[in-house]
mmCIF file of C-alpha atoms in Angstrom:
data_model
loop_
_atom_site.group_PDB
_atom_site.id
_atom_site.type_symbol
_atom_site.label_atom_id
_atom_site.label_comp_id
_atom_site.label_asym_id
_atom_site.label_seq_id
_atom_site.Cartn_x
_atom_site.Cartn_y
_atom_site.Cartn_z
ATOM 1 C CA UNK A 28 84.009 6.369 63.794
ATOM 2 C CA UNK A 29 84.729 3.342 61.599
ATOM 3 C CA UNK A 30 81.755 1.544 63.137
ATOM 4 C CA UNK A 31 79.542 4.533 62.351
ATOM 5 C CA UNK A 32 80.627 4.607 58.704
ATOM 6 C CA UNK A 33 79.958 0.880 58.339
ATOM 7 C CA UNK A 34 76.492 1.299 59.866
ATOM 8 C CA UNK A 35 75.630 4.136 57.497
ATOM 9 C CA UNK A 36 76.863 2.112 54.525
ATOM 10 C CA UNK A 37 74.625 -0.815 55.489
ATOM 11 C CA UNK A 38 71.624 1.489 55.883
ATOM 12 C CA UNK A 39 72.251 2.990 52.453
ATOM 13 C CA UNK A 40 72.584 -0.412 50.811
ATOM 14 C CA UNK A 41 69.383 -1.810 52.296
ATOM 15 C CA UNK A 42 67.441 1.307 51.300
ATOM 16 C CA UNK A 43 68.258 1.008 47.600
ATOM 17 C CA UNK A 44 64.962 -0.670 46.678
ATOM 18 C CA UNK A 45 61.935 -1.935 48.568
ATOM 19 C CA UNK A 46 59.317 -4.151 46.982
ATOM 20 C CA UNK A 47 56.313 -1.996 47.888
ATOM 21 C CA UNK A 48 56.348 1.806 47.456
ATOM 22 C CA UNK A 49 56.964 4.012 50.452
ATOM 23 C CA UNK A 50 53.838 4.933 52.417
ATOM 24 C CA UNK A 51 51.824 7.964 51.335
ATOM 25 C CA UNK A 52 53.135 7.950 47.751
ATOM 26 C CA UNK A 53 51.539 7.465 44.337
ATOM 27 C CA UNK A 54 52.457 5.268 41.378
ATOM 28 C CA UNK A 55 51.312 4.646 37.788
ATOM 29 C CA UNK A 56 51.841 1.742 35.444
ATOM 30 C CA UNK A 57 50.808 -0.336 32.463
ATOM 31 C CA UNK A 58 50.398 -4.056 31.848
ATOM 32 C CA UNK A 59 49.733 -6.540 29.053
ATOM 33 C CA UNK A 60 49.114 -10.256 28.847
ATOM 34 C CA UNK A 61 46.758 -13.048 27.855
ATOM 35 C CA UNK A 62 43.075 -13.487 28.774
ATOM 36 C CA UNK A 63 40.652 -16.384 28.456
ATOM 37 C CA UNK A 64 36.835 -16.597 28.638
ATOM 38 C CA UNK A 65 35.298 -19.423 30.691
ATOM 39 C CA UNK A 66 31.871 -20.512 31.995
ATOM 40 C CA UNK A 67 28.935 -20.771 29.613
ATOM 41 C CA UNK A 68 31.093 -21.060 26.496
ATOM 42 C CA UNK A 69 30.522 -24.764 25.902
ATOM 43 C CA UNK A 70 26.811 -24.269 25.266
ATOM 44 C CA UNK A 71 27.806 -22.755 21.930
ATOM 45 C CA UNK A 72 30.343 -25.445 21.001
ATOM 46 C CA UNK A 73 29.214 -28.109 18.552
ATOM 47 C CA UNK A 74 31.157 -30.746 20.492
ATOM 48 C CA UNK A 75 28.379 -30.729 23.101
ATOM 49 C CA UNK A 76 25.446 -31.947 20.993
ATOM 50 C CA UNK A 77 23.532 -33.442 23.893
ATOM 51 C CA UNK A 78 23.350 -30.244 25.873
ATOM 52 C CA UNK A 79 20.008 -28.496 26.202
ATOM 53 C CA UNK A 80 21.380 -25.264 24.819
ATOM 54 C CA UNK A 81 23.604 -25.750 21.829
ATOM 55 C CA UNK A 82 24.879 -23.709 18.948
ATOM 56 C CA UNK A 83 24.878 -26.704 16.665
ATOM 57 C CA UNK A 84 23.125 -26.057 13.400
ATOM 58 C CA UNK A 85 21.546 -28.681 11.179
ATOM 59 C CA UNK A 86 24.586 -28.210 9.017
ATOM 60 C CA UNK A 87 27.706 -26.147 9.492
ATOM 61 C CA UNK A 88 30.351 -25.664 12.161
ATOM 62 C CA UNK A 89 30.930 -23.112 14.956
ATOM 63 C CA UNK A 90 34.595 -22.300 15.719
ATOM 64 C CA UNK A 91 35.099 -20.517 19.045
ATOM 65 C CA UNK A 92 38.224 -18.648 20.064
ATOM 66 C CA UNK A 93 38.099 -17.898 23.781
ATOM 67 C CA UNK A 94 41.662 -16.554 24.245
ATOM 68 C CA UNK A 95 42.856 -13.052 23.406
ATOM 69 C CA UNK A 96 45.247 -10.269 24.325
ATOM 70 C CA UNK A 97 44.523 -8.141 27.390
ATOM 71 C CA UNK A 98 46.128 -4.873 28.457
ATOM 72 C CA UNK A 99 45.538 -1.970 30.798
ATOM 73 C CA UNK A 100 46.814 1.002 32.746
ATOM 74 C CA UNK A 101 46.604 1.657 36.465
ATOM 75 C CA UNK A 102 47.346 4.243 39.136
ATOM 76 C CA UNK A 103 47.751 3.552 42.831
ATOM 77 C CA UNK A 104 48.216 5.084 46.254
ATOM 78 C CA UNK A 105 50.321 3.291 48.886
ATOM 79 C CA UNK A 106 48.358 3.660 52.125
ATOM 80 C CA UNK A 107 51.000 2.128 54.384
ATOM 81 C CA UNK A 108 54.142 -0.008 54.237
ATOM 82 C CA UNK A 109 55.642 -1.178 57.512
ATOM 83 C CA UNK A 110 56.800 -4.362 59.256
ATOM 84 C CA UNK A 111 56.969 -6.108 55.841
ATOM 85 C CA UNK A 112 53.219 -5.563 55.273
ATOM 86 C CA UNK A 113 51.674 -3.018 52.936
ATOM 87 C CA UNK A 114 48.317 -1.879 51.601
ATOM 88 C CA UNK A 115 47.586 0.090 48.437
ATOM 89 C CA UNK A 116 44.483 1.232 46.569
ATOM 90 C CA UNK A 117 44.460 0.972 42.766
ATOM 91 C CA UNK A 118 42.279 2.452 40.039
ATOM 92 C CA UNK A 119 42.671 1.073 36.540
ATOM 93 C CA UNK A 120 41.320 0.747 33.023
ATOM 94 C CA UNK A 121 41.522 -2.666 31.326
ATOM 95 C CA UNK A 122 40.798 -4.080 27.933
ATOM 96 C CA UNK A 123 39.748 -7.399 29.434
ATOM 97 C CA UNK A 124 39.715 -9.342 26.193
ATOM 98 C CA UNK A 125 37.594 -10.672 23.349
ATOM 99 C CA UNK A 126 35.801 -13.926 22.545
ATOM 100 C CA UNK A 127 35.095 -14.605 18.874
ATOM 101 C CA UNK A 128 33.380 -17.314 16.826
ATOM 102 C CA UNK A 129 33.053 -18.022 13.113
ATOM 103 C CA UNK A 130 30.419 -20.157 11.392
ATOM 104 C CA UNK A 131 28.572 -20.602 8.115
ATOM 105 C CA UNK A 132 24.799 -20.331 7.852
ATOM 106 C CA UNK A 133 23.673 -23.720 6.566
ATOM 107 C CA UNK A 134 19.933 -23.146 6.745
ATOM 108 C CA UNK A 135 17.880 -20.047 7.343
ATOM 109 C CA UNK A 136 16.637 -19.615 10.926
ATOM 110 C CA UNK A 137 18.467 -22.749 12.101
ATOM 111 C CA UNK A 138 21.196 -20.838 13.929
ATOM 112 C CA UNK A 139 20.746 -20.908 17.680
ATOM 113 C CA UNK A 140 23.609 -18.679 18.728
ATOM 114 C CA UNK A 141 21.842 -16.067 20.927
ATOM 115 C CA UNK A 142 22.814 -12.866 19.161
ATOM 116 C CA UNK A 143 21.913 -14.318 15.780
ATOM 117 C CA UNK A 144 18.689 -15.708 17.227
ATOM 118 C CA UNK A 145 17.653 -12.246 18.267
ATOM 119 C CA UNK A 146 18.703 -10.847 14.915
ATOM 120 C CA UNK A 147 17.530 -13.726 12.723
ATOM 121 C CA UNK A 148 15.363 -11.433 10.674
ATOM 122 C CA UNK A 149 18.595 -9.906 9.371
ATOM 123 C CA UNK A 150 20.225 -13.228 8.484
ATOM 124 C CA UNK A 151 21.155 -13.820 4.900
ATOM 125 C CA UNK A 152 19.532 -16.371 2.629
ATOM 126 C CA UNK A 153 22.957 -17.428 1.406
ATOM 127 C CA UNK A 154 23.683 -20.727 3.127
ATOM 128 C CA UNK A 155 27.409 -20.234 2.576
ATOM 129 C CA UNK A 156 27.445 -16.828 4.261
ATOM 130 C CA UNK A 157 30.179 -16.637 6.935
ATOM 131 C CA UNK A 158 29.418 -14.943 10.249
ATOM 132 C CA UNK A 159 31.802 -13.499 12.847
ATOM 133 C CA UNK A 160 30.418 -13.264 16.405
ATOM 134 C CA UNK A 161 32.327 -11.279 19.018
ATOM 135 C CA UNK A 162 32.096 -10.461 22.717
ATOM 136 C CA UNK A 163 34.459 -7.649 23.735
ATOM 137 C CA UNK A 164 34.873 -6.443 27.339
ATOM 138 C CA UNK A 165 36.631 -3.349 28.657
ATOM 139 C CA UNK A 166 36.178 -0.912 31.527
ATOM 140 C CA UNK A 167 37.379 0.634 34.767
ATOM 141 C CA UNK A 168 38.131 -1.117 38.029
ATOM 142 C CA UNK A 169 39.002 -0.345 41.637
ATOM 143 C CA UNK A 170 40.772 -2.693 44.027
ATOM 144 C CA UNK A 171 42.635 -2.909 47.320
ATOM 145 C CA UNK A 172 46.099 -4.462 47.132
ATOM 146 C CA UNK A 173 47.522 -5.949 50.354
ATOM 147 C CA UNK A 174 51.134 -7.104 50.103
ATOM 148 C CA UNK A 175 53.799 -8.885 52.132
ATOM 149 C CA UNK A 176 57.561 -8.651 51.722
ATOM 150 C CA UNK A 177 59.210 -11.977 50.864
ATOM 151 C CA UNK A 178 62.652 -10.496 50.213
ATOM 152 C CA UNK A 179 63.967 -6.922 50.573
ATOM 153 C CA UNK A 180 63.009 -6.226 46.941
ATOM 154 C CA UNK A 181 60.259 -8.826 46.319
ATOM 155 C CA UNK A 182 56.613 -8.744 47.452
ATOM 156 C CA UNK A 183 53.720 -11.149 47.110
ATOM 157 C CA UNK A 184 50.367 -9.394 46.835
ATOM 158 C CA UNK A 185 46.657 -10.023 46.454
ATOM 159 C CA UNK A 186 43.894 -7.898 44.931
ATOM 160 C CA UNK A 187 40.192 -7.659 45.645
ATOM 161 C CA UNK A 188 37.847 -5.122 44.126
ATOM 162 C CA UNK A 189 35.147 -4.400 41.606
ATOM 163 C CA UNK A 190 35.220 -3.798 37.876
ATOM 164 C CA UNK A 191 32.657 -1.976 35.763
ATOM 165 C CA UNK A 192 32.855 -3.552 32.320
ATOM 166 C CA UNK A 193 31.209 -2.540 29.071
ATOM 167 C CA UNK A 194 30.397 -5.647 27.041
ATOM 168 C CA UNK A 195 29.858 -5.378 23.290
ATOM 169 C CA UNK A 196 28.202 -8.324 21.488
ATOM 170 C CA UNK A 197 28.127 -8.313 17.702
ATOM 171 C CA UNK A 198 27.207 -10.492 14.719
ATOM 172 C CA UNK A 199 28.830 -9.481 11.486
ATOM 173 C CA UNK A 200 28.186 -11.237 8.163
ATOM 174 C CA UNK A 201 31.093 -10.475 5.897
ATOM 175 C CA UNK A 202 28.854 -9.333 3.036
ATOM 176 C CA UNK A 203 25.218 -9.473 2.014
ATOM 177 C CA UNK A 204 23.732 -9.308 -1.445
ATOM 178 C CA UNK A 205 20.974 -6.747 -1.745
ATOM 179 C CA UNK A 206 19.492 -6.087 -5.200
ATOM 180 C CA UNK A 207 22.585 -7.627 -6.802
ATOM 181 C CA UNK A 208 24.749 -5.190 -4.844
ATOM 182 C CA UNK A 209 27.186 -6.005 -2.037
ATOM 183 C CA UNK A 210 27.071 -4.173 1.294
ATOM 184 C CA UNK A 211 28.362 -4.794 4.809
ATOM 185 C CA UNK A 212 25.927 -5.722 7.587
ATOM 186 C CA UNK A 213 26.716 -5.284 11.305
ATOM 187 C CA UNK A 214 24.424 -5.970 14.264
ATOM 188 C CA UNK A 215 25.465 -5.031 17.813
ATOM 189 C CA UNK A 216 24.126 -4.943 21.395
ATOM 190 C CA UNK A 217 25.907 -4.036 24.626
ATOM 191 C CA UNK A 218 25.518 -3.879 28.387
ATOM 192 C CA UNK A 219 27.434 -2.424 31.357
ATOM 193 C CA UNK A 220 27.739 -4.630 34.413
ATOM 194 C CA UNK A 221 29.798 -4.628 37.648
ATOM 195 C CA UNK A 222 31.878 -7.710 38.367
ATOM 196 C CA UNK A 223 33.987 -8.977 41.254
ATOM 197 C CA UNK A 224 37.755 -8.796 40.701
ATOM 198 C CA UNK A 225 40.235 -11.074 42.472
ATOM 199 C CA UNK A 226 43.933 -11.271 41.796
ATOM 200 C CA UNK A 227 47.368 -12.275 43.049
ATOM 201 C CA UNK A 228 50.916 -11.679 41.951
ATOM 202 C CA UNK A 229 54.519 -10.802 42.664
ATOM 203 C CA UNK A 230 56.170 -7.384 42.487
ATOM 204 C CA UNK A 231 59.913 -6.829 42.162
ATOM 205 C CA UNK A 232 61.577 -3.447 42.720
ATOM 206 C CA UNK A 233 64.247 -2.909 40.080
ATOM 207 C CA UNK A 234 65.124 0.462 41.609
ATOM 208 C CA UNK A 235 63.158 2.426 44.236
ATOM 209 C CA UNK A 236 61.191 4.247 41.513
ATOM 210 C CA UNK A 237 60.617 1.339 39.112
ATOM 211 C CA UNK A 238 58.928 -2.020 39.765
ATOM 212 C CA UNK A 239 58.026 -5.066 37.692
ATOM 213 C CA UNK A 240 54.935 -7.143 38.457
ATOM 214 C CA UNK A 241 53.489 -10.450 37.270
ATOM 215 C CA UNK A 242 49.788 -10.907 37.990
ATOM 216 C CA UNK A 243 46.877 -13.324 37.715
ATOM 217 C CA UNK A 244 43.409 -11.711 37.599
ATOM 218 C CA UNK A 245 39.925 -13.192 37.812
ATOM 219 C CA UNK A 246 36.803 -11.289 36.710
ATOM 220 C CA UNK A 247 33.498 -12.864 37.745
ATOM 221 C CA UNK A 248 30.400 -12.998 35.509
ATOM 222 C CA UNK A 249 31.336 -10.479 32.848
ATOM 223 C CA UNK A 250 28.239 -8.967 31.252
ATOM 224 C CA UNK A 251 24.766 -10.415 30.678
ATOM 225 C CA UNK A 252 23.912 -11.143 27.069
ATOM 226 C CA UNK A 253 20.270 -11.938 27.788
ATOM 227 C CA UNK A 254 19.604 -8.541 29.334
ATOM 228 C CA UNK A 255 21.500 -6.796 26.547
ATOM 229 C CA UNK A 256 19.353 -8.461 23.862
ATOM 230 C CA UNK A 257 16.141 -7.862 25.770
ATOM 231 C CA UNK A 258 16.982 -4.191 26.155
ATOM 232 C CA UNK A 259 17.987 -3.721 22.518
ATOM 233 C CA UNK A 260 15.356 -5.841 20.733
ATOM 234 C CA UNK A 261 12.568 -6.132 23.303
ATOM 235 C CA UNK A 262 12.649 -9.911 22.987
ATOM 236 C CA UNK A 263 13.369 -12.984 25.076
ATOM 237 C CA UNK A 264 14.056 -15.072 21.980
ATOM 238 C CA UNK A 265 17.400 -16.579 22.902
ATOM 239 C CA UNK A 266 18.862 -19.894 23.911
ATOM 240 C CA UNK A 267 20.890 -20.404 27.087
ATOM 241 C CA UNK A 268 22.495 -17.917 29.432
ATOM 242 C CA UNK A 269 25.775 -16.245 28.684
ATOM 243 C CA UNK A 270 27.714 -14.407 31.445
ATOM 244 C CA UNK A 271 31.285 -15.762 31.375
ATOM 245 C CA UNK A 272 34.179 -15.505 33.822
ATOM 246 C CA UNK A 273 37.486 -14.095 32.641
ATOM 247 C CA UNK A 274 40.948 -15.242 33.647
ATOM 248 C CA UNK A 275 44.103 -13.378 32.690
ATOM 249 C CA UNK A 276 47.851 -13.446 33.265
ATOM 250 C CA UNK A 277 49.835 -10.268 32.654
ATOM 251 C CA UNK A 278 53.166 -8.555 33.217
ATOM 252 C CA UNK A 279 53.394 -4.881 34.084
ATOM 253 C CA UNK A 280 55.752 -2.050 34.909
ATOM 254 C CA UNK A 281 55.051 0.742 37.404
ATOM 255 C CA UNK A 282 56.729 4.037 38.215
ATOM 256 C CA UNK A 283 56.636 5.248 41.830
ATOM 257 C CA UNK A 284 56.691 8.949 42.688
ATOM 258 C CA UNK A 285 58.505 10.463 45.665
ATOM 259 C CA UNK A 286 60.596 7.436 46.609
ATOM 260 C CA UNK A 287 63.894 9.305 46.949
ATOM 261 C CA UNK A 288 62.422 12.117 49.050
ATOM 262 C CA UNK A 289 60.522 9.701 51.259
ATOM 263 C CA UNK A 290 63.609 7.588 51.824
ATOM 264 C CA UNK A 291 65.506 10.668 52.948
ATOM 265 C CA UNK A 292 62.713 11.415 55.423
ATOM 266 C CA UNK A 293 62.670 7.861 56.742
ATOM 267 C CA UNK A 294 66.454 7.481 56.922
ATOM 268 C CA UNK A 295 67.730 8.202 60.445
ATOM 269 C CA UNK A 296 69.930 11.239 60.929
ATOM 270 C CA UNK A 297 73.548 10.087 61.059
ATOM 271 C CA UNK A 298 74.864 10.243 64.622
ATOM 272 C CA UNK A 299 78.553 10.036 65.425
ATOM 273 C CA UNK A 300 79.797 7.821 68.213
ATOM 274 C CA UNK A 301 79.992 9.664 71.556
ATOM 275 C CA UNK A 302 83.413 11.147 72.296
ATOM 276 C CA UNK A 303 85.074 10.001 75.511
ATOM 277 C CA UNK A 304 86.421 13.015 77.432
ATOM 278 C CA UNK A 305 88.839 12.921 80.383
ATOM 279 C CA UNK A 306 90.006 15.862 82.475
ATOM 280 C CA UNK A 307 92.354 15.881 85.493
ATOM 281 C CA UNK A 308 92.672 18.591 88.153
ATOM 282 C CA UNK A 309 95.337 18.679 90.866
ATOM 283 C CA UNK A 310 95.305 21.001 93.908
ATOM 284 C CA UNK A 311 97.871 21.562 96.571
ATOM 285 C CA UNK A 312 96.427 20.730 99.969
ATOM 286 C CA UNK A 313 98.166 23.809 101.318
ATOM 287 C CA UNK A 314 95.849 25.902 99.112
ATOM 288 C CA UNK A 315 92.693 24.097 100.236
ATOM 289 C CA UNK A 316 93.511 23.151 103.835
ATOM 290 C CA UNK A 317 95.600 24.240 106.774
ATOM 291 C CA UNK A 318 98.396 21.881 107.737
ATOM 292 C CA UNK A 319 97.086 18.669 109.319
ATOM 293 C CA UNK A 320 93.498 19.944 108.981
ATOM 294 C CA UNK A 321 90.505 18.714 106.893
ATOM 295 C CA UNK A 322 88.376 21.867 106.836
ATOM 296 C CA UNK A 323 88.398 23.898 103.629
ATOM 297 C CA UNK A 324 89.997 27.307 103.768
ATOM 298 C CA UNK A 325 87.899 30.323 102.807
ATOM 299 C CA UNK A 326 90.002 30.891 99.706
ATOM 300 C CA UNK A 327 89.437 27.262 98.612
ATOM 301 C CA UNK A 328 85.938 28.167 97.417
ATOM 302 C CA UNK A 329 87.282 30.261 94.554
ATOM 303 C CA UNK A 330 89.519 27.408 93.344
ATOM 304 C CA UNK A 331 86.805 24.749 93.574
ATOM 305 C CA UNK A 332 84.178 27.004 91.957
ATOM 306 C CA UNK A 333 86.440 27.441 88.949
ATOM 307 C CA UNK A 334 86.958 23.673 88.814
ATOM 308 C CA UNK A 335 83.220 22.983 88.931
ATOM 309 C CA UNK A 336 82.638 25.494 86.116
ATOM 310 C CA UNK A 337 85.204 23.696 83.948
ATOM 311 C CA UNK A 338 83.501 20.359 84.608
ATOM 312 C CA UNK A 339 80.131 21.803 83.579
ATOM 313 C CA UNK A 340 81.621 23.340 80.434
ATOM 314 C CA UNK A 341 82.892 19.951 79.309
ATOM 315 C CA UNK A 342 79.272 19.163 78.363
ATOM 316 C CA UNK A 343 79.425 15.566 79.543
ATOM 317 C CA UNK A 344 76.159 13.633 79.744
ATOM 318 C CA UNK A 345 76.892 11.816 83.014
ATOM 319 C CA UNK A 346 80.401 12.694 84.225
ATOM 320 C CA UNK A 347 82.105 10.305 86.622
ATOM 321 C CA UNK A 348 84.178 12.262 89.179
ATOM 322 C CA UNK A 349 86.911 10.610 91.212
ATOM 323 C CA UNK A 350 88.405 12.644 94.117
ATOM 324 C CA UNK A 351 91.698 11.305 95.546
ATOM 325 C CA UNK A 352 93.347 12.697 98.699
ATOM 326 C CA UNK A 353 97.056 12.389 99.611
ATOM 327 C CA UNK A 354 99.299 13.429 102.544
ATOM 328 C CA UNK A 355 103.047 13.581 103.100
ATOM 329 C CA UNK A 356 104.982 11.058 105.172
ATOM 330 C CA UNK A 357 105.165 13.210 108.282
ATOM 331 C CA UNK A 358 103.175 11.685 111.120
ATOM 332 C CA UNK A 359 101.637 8.271 111.644
ATOM 333 C CA UNK A 360 100.534 6.339 108.595
ATOM 334 C CA UNK A 361 97.056 5.526 109.949
ATOM 335 C CA UNK A 362 96.396 9.154 110.880
ATOM 336 C CA UNK A 363 97.552 10.309 107.460
ATOM 337 C CA UNK A 364 95.207 7.821 105.758
ATOM 338 C CA UNK A 365 92.219 9.130 107.703
ATOM 339 C CA UNK A 366 93.222 12.758 107.024
ATOM 340 C CA UNK A 367 93.481 12.153 103.278
ATOM 341 C CA UNK A 368 90.044 10.486 103.269
ATOM 342 C CA UNK A 369 88.415 13.424 105.074
ATOM 343 C CA UNK A 370 90.039 15.929 102.698
ATOM 344 C CA UNK A 371 88.830 13.981 99.617
ATOM 345 C CA UNK A 372 85.326 13.849 101.054
ATOM 346 C CA UNK A 373 85.330 17.606 101.763
ATOM 347 C CA UNK A 374 86.157 18.381 98.124
ATOM 348 C CA UNK A 375 83.561 15.900 96.866
ATOM 349 C CA UNK A 376 80.856 17.355 99.106
ATOM 350 C CA UNK A 377 81.654 20.852 97.883
ATOM 351 C CA UNK A 378 81.194 19.784 94.243
ATOM 352 C CA UNK A 379 77.886 18.092 95.107
ATOM 353 C CA UNK A 380 76.750 21.330 96.738
ATOM 354 C CA UNK A 381 77.517 23.060 93.437
ATOM 355 C CA UNK A 382 75.220 20.742 91.465
ATOM 356 C CA UNK A 383 77.201 17.614 90.662
ATOM 357 C CA UNK A 384 75.367 14.300 90.975
ATOM 358 C CA UNK A 385 76.376 12.614 94.269
ATOM 359 C CA UNK A 386 75.905 9.194 92.681
ATOM 360 C CA UNK A 387 78.659 9.915 90.154
ATOM 361 C CA UNK A 388 81.246 11.179 92.691
ATOM 362 C CA UNK A 389 83.611 8.900 94.581
ATOM 363 C CA UNK A 390 86.103 10.066 97.237
ATOM 364 C CA UNK A 391 89.105 7.981 98.348
ATOM 365 C CA UNK A 392 92.026 8.801 100.673
ATOM 366 C CA UNK A 393 95.394 7.188 99.932
ATOM 367 C CA UNK A 394 97.452 8.698 102.781
ATOM 368 C CA UNK A 395 101.196 8.663 102.117
ATOM 369 C CA UNK A 396 100.889 6.543 98.951
ATOM 370 C CA UNK A 397 102.161 7.668 95.557
ATOM 371 C CA UNK A 398 104.455 10.489 96.729
ATOM 372 C CA UNK A 399 105.536 12.956 94.095
ATOM 373 C CA UNK A 400 108.787 13.976 95.831
ATOM 374 C CA UNK A 401 110.193 10.455 96.005
ATOM 375 C CA UNK A 402 113.520 10.597 97.921
ATOM 376 C CA UNK A 403 114.350 14.204 97.103
ATOM 377 C CA UNK A 404 113.641 15.311 100.671
ATOM 378 C CA UNK A 405 115.545 12.546 102.462
ATOM 379 C CA UNK A 406 118.516 14.775 103.264
ATOM 380 C CA UNK A 407 116.444 17.760 104.437
ATOM 381 C CA UNK A 408 116.991 18.655 108.117
ATOM 382 C CA UNK A 409 114.533 20.465 110.341
ATOM 383 C CA UNK A 410 110.750 20.078 110.553
ATOM 384 C CA UNK A 411 109.834 23.348 108.821
ATOM 385 C CA UNK A 412 112.203 22.664 105.980
ATOM 386 C CA UNK A 413 110.905 19.099 105.605
ATOM 387 C CA UNK A 414 107.275 20.278 105.611
ATOM 388 C CA UNK A 415 108.093 22.749 102.858
ATOM 389 C CA UNK A 416 109.983 20.136 100.826
ATOM 390 C CA UNK A 417 107.148 17.589 101.051
ATOM 391 C CA UNK A 418 104.440 20.120 100.020
ATOM 392 C CA UNK A 419 103.875 18.518 96.538
ATOM 393 C CA UNK A 420 102.868 15.249 98.243
ATOM 394 C CA UNK A 421 100.060 16.996 100.129
ATOM 395 C CA UNK A 422 97.490 17.233 97.368
ATOM 396 C CA UNK A 423 93.963 16.505 96.163
ATOM 397 C CA UNK A 424 93.413 15.193 92.623
ATOM 398 C CA UNK A 425 90.077 15.331 90.786
ATOM 399 C CA UNK A 426 89.651 13.075 87.755
ATOM 400 C CA UNK A 427 86.635 13.626 85.485
ATOM 401 C CA UNK A 428 85.595 11.230 82.727
ATOM 402 C CA UNK A 429 82.470 10.970 80.570
ATOM 403 C CA UNK A 430 81.031 10.952 77.065
ATOM 404 C CA UNK A 431 80.155 13.906 74.905
ATOM 405 C CA UNK A 432 77.713 13.650 71.981
ATOM 406 C CA UNK A 433 79.142 14.940 68.711
ATOM 407 C CA UNK A 434 76.648 16.290 66.161
ATOM 408 C CA UNK A 435 77.335 15.894 62.430
#
């Protein structure tokens, strides 16, 4: 019983938290972190004056900020989780991030930043006018999330999927003088484009229902500025191509549904250790056999039937039955040994005929050995009196032993 309690305690301890959710359960979560735009950004940086496509103006300076905050929410379904490997499907919404740039218009129509190029007819004549250019990306995504357990409560995982991002591109002069009045001007185009999503991270189960994750995510070719401008302004008047990649690092927290109930389903039903049962039967040979004979009497059937019924009622899985035969000391020792063996075998064969497994029954004759009377009959005179005195020594013993399953 102590061993059983220890086993159950170990099972309970190891089931406290697993890195991946239990199979066939759902989870939701949120994340936040830092994102950065890459690929195609340098064509707008005035450090690269020798490039074919440049944002350098005859005068002025373009300041680009490619890093920003990113955040999102997600919901997932754990398809399976076994043998340390898992697979989930996730649907999410992300604010992927924002790229921004500031510059001053040094000379009319000299700006070669694409959005401004397409909107140059709206540019101000004020050479000191400050512009703010932004690219903002957000949208939904779907991914598969395979995972592998590194520790009982820590997983490494990867992500592969597709994101559908809306990309907003805008040029916003702070103010513009019109007829000696000041008003705000804002020009904007957008596009919606699918992009490949790749990711990797670690997930740690704080408790079965709550998990912390740290994740790197890569979004390929976010948006297409050229197509957005062409669609909005019916023009190809732009310089360079702009469809950046996005890299982000975030931390998130997820809540898993149904972990407690699932764990109860998966946890094996406690089973107690089998109980060892022993039962001994002793019969006088005078009840079962005639004196010096090995054939069962007719009335022996009733006694042995009752014994067999008791053995069956013990409910033992595979009972081992030992039948031992004994005689008294009257007669020759060798003859008594053979007689006791035949009597033990007769009882064993009867029990087999009643349904006991012959493989589990063993019959042994011990002859005059192990007398019960000891020396109490040494002073008895006369054969009949001695036979009566030694009656307890003439016996057959049946020993039954086996295991019985105890249900809790």
